[in-house]
PDB file of C-alpha atoms in Angstrom:
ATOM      1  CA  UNK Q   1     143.191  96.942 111.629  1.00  0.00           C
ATOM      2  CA  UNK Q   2     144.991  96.044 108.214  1.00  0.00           C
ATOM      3  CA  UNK Q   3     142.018  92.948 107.780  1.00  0.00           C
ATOM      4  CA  UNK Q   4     139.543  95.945 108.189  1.00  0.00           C
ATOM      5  CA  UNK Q   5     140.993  98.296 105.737  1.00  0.00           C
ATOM      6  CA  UNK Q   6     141.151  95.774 103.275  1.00  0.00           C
ATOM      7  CA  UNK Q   7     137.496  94.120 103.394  1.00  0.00           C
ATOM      8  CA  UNK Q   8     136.326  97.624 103.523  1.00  0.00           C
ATOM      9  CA  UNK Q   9     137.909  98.529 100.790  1.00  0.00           C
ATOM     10  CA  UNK Q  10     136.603  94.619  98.767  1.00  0.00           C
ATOM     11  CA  UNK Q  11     132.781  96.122  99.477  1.00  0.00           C
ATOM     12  CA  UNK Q  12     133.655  99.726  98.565  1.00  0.00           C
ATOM     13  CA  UNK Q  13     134.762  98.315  95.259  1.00  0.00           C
ATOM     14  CA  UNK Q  14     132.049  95.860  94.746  1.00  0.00           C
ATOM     15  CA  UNK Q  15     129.038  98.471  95.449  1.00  0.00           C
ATOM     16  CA  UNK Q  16     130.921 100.907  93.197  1.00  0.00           C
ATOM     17  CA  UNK Q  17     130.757  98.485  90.292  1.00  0.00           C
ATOM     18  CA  UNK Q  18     126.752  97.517  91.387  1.00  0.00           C
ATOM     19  CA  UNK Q  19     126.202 101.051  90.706  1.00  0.00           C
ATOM     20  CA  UNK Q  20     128.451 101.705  88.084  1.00  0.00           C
ATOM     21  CA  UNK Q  21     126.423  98.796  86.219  1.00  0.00           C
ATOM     22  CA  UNK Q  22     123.151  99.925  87.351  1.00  0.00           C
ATOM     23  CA  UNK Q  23     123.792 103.148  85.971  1.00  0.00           C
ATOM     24  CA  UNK Q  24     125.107 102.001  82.655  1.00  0.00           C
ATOM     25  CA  UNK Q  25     122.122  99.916  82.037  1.00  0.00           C
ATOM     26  CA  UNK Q  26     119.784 102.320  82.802  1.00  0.00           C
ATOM     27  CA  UNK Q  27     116.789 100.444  84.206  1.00  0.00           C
ATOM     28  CA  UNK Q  28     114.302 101.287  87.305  1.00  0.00           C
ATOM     29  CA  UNK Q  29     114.507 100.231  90.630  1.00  0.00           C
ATOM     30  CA  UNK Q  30     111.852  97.160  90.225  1.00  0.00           C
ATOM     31  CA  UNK Q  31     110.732  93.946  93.000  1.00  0.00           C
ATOM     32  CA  UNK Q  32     111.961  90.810  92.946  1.00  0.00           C
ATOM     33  CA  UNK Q  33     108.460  89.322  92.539  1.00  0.00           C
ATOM     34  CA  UNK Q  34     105.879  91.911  91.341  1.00  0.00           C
ATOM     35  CA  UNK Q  35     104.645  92.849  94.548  1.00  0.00           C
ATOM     36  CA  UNK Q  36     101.041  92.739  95.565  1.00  0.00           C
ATOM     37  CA  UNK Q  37      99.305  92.092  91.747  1.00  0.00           C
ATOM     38  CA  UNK Q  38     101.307  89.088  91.645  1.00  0.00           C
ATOM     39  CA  UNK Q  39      98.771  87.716  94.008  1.00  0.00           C
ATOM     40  CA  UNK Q  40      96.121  88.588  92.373  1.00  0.00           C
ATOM     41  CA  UNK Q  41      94.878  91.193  94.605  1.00  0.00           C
ATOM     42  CA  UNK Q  42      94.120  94.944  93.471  1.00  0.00           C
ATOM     43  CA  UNK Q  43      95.366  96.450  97.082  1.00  0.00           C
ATOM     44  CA  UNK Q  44      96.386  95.809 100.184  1.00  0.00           C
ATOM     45  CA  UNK Q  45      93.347  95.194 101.681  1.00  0.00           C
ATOM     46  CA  UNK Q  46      91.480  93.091  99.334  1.00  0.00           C
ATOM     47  CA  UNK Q  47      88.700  92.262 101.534  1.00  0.00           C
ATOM     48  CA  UNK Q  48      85.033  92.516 100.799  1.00  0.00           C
ATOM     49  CA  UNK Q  49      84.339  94.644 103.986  1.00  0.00           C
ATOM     50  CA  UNK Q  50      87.205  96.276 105.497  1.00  0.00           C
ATOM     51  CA  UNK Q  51      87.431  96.010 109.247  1.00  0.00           C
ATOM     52  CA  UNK Q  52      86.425  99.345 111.239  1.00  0.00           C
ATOM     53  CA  UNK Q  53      90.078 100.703 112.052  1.00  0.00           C
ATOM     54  CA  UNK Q  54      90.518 100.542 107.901  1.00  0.00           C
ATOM     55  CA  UNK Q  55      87.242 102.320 107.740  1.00  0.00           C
ATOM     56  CA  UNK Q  56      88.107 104.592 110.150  1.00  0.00           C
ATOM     57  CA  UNK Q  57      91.935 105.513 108.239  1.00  0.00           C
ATOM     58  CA  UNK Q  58      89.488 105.224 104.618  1.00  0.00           C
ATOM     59  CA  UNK Q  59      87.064 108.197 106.082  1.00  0.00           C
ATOM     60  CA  UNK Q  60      90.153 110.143 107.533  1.00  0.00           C
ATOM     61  CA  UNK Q  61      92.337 109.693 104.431  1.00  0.00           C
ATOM     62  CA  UNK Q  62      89.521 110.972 102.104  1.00  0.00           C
ATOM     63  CA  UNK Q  63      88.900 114.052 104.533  1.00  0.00           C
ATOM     64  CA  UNK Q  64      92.076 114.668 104.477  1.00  0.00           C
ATOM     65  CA  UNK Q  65      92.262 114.631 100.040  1.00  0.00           C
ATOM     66  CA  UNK Q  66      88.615 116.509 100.316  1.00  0.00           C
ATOM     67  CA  UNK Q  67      90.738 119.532 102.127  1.00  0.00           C
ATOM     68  CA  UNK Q  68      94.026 119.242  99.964  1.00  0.00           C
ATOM     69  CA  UNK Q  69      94.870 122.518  98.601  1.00  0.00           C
ATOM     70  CA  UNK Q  70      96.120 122.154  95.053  1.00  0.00           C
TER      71      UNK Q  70
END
């Protein structure tokens, strides 16, 4: 039990200085590797012609922004 107490208490201390650091420096949460645009692509679905079920959630998401009350 005294093994556990003590490596809990080695990560307590080393994600209190990760945020301690974090907050100090002050920068946004950012990826490792840019993400989708460091492929090249626009979106996630960078096909010329989306496949019906993408269609399909396309029509229903735009529905769904058509009705949005603001």
């Amino acid at each position: 039990m005294g093994l556990f107490l003590v490596v809990f208490a080695i990560f307590l201390v080393v994600v209190l200085a990760m945020s301690v650091g974090f907050i100090v420096q002050r920068k946004s949460i950012s990826g490792s590797c840019g993400g989708i645009s460091a492929l090249g692509m626009d979106k996630a679905c960078d096909c010329d012609e989306p496949c019906d079920k993408r269609k399909a959630r396309m029509a229903k998401e735009e529905e769904w922004q058509k009705n949005q009350i603001n």
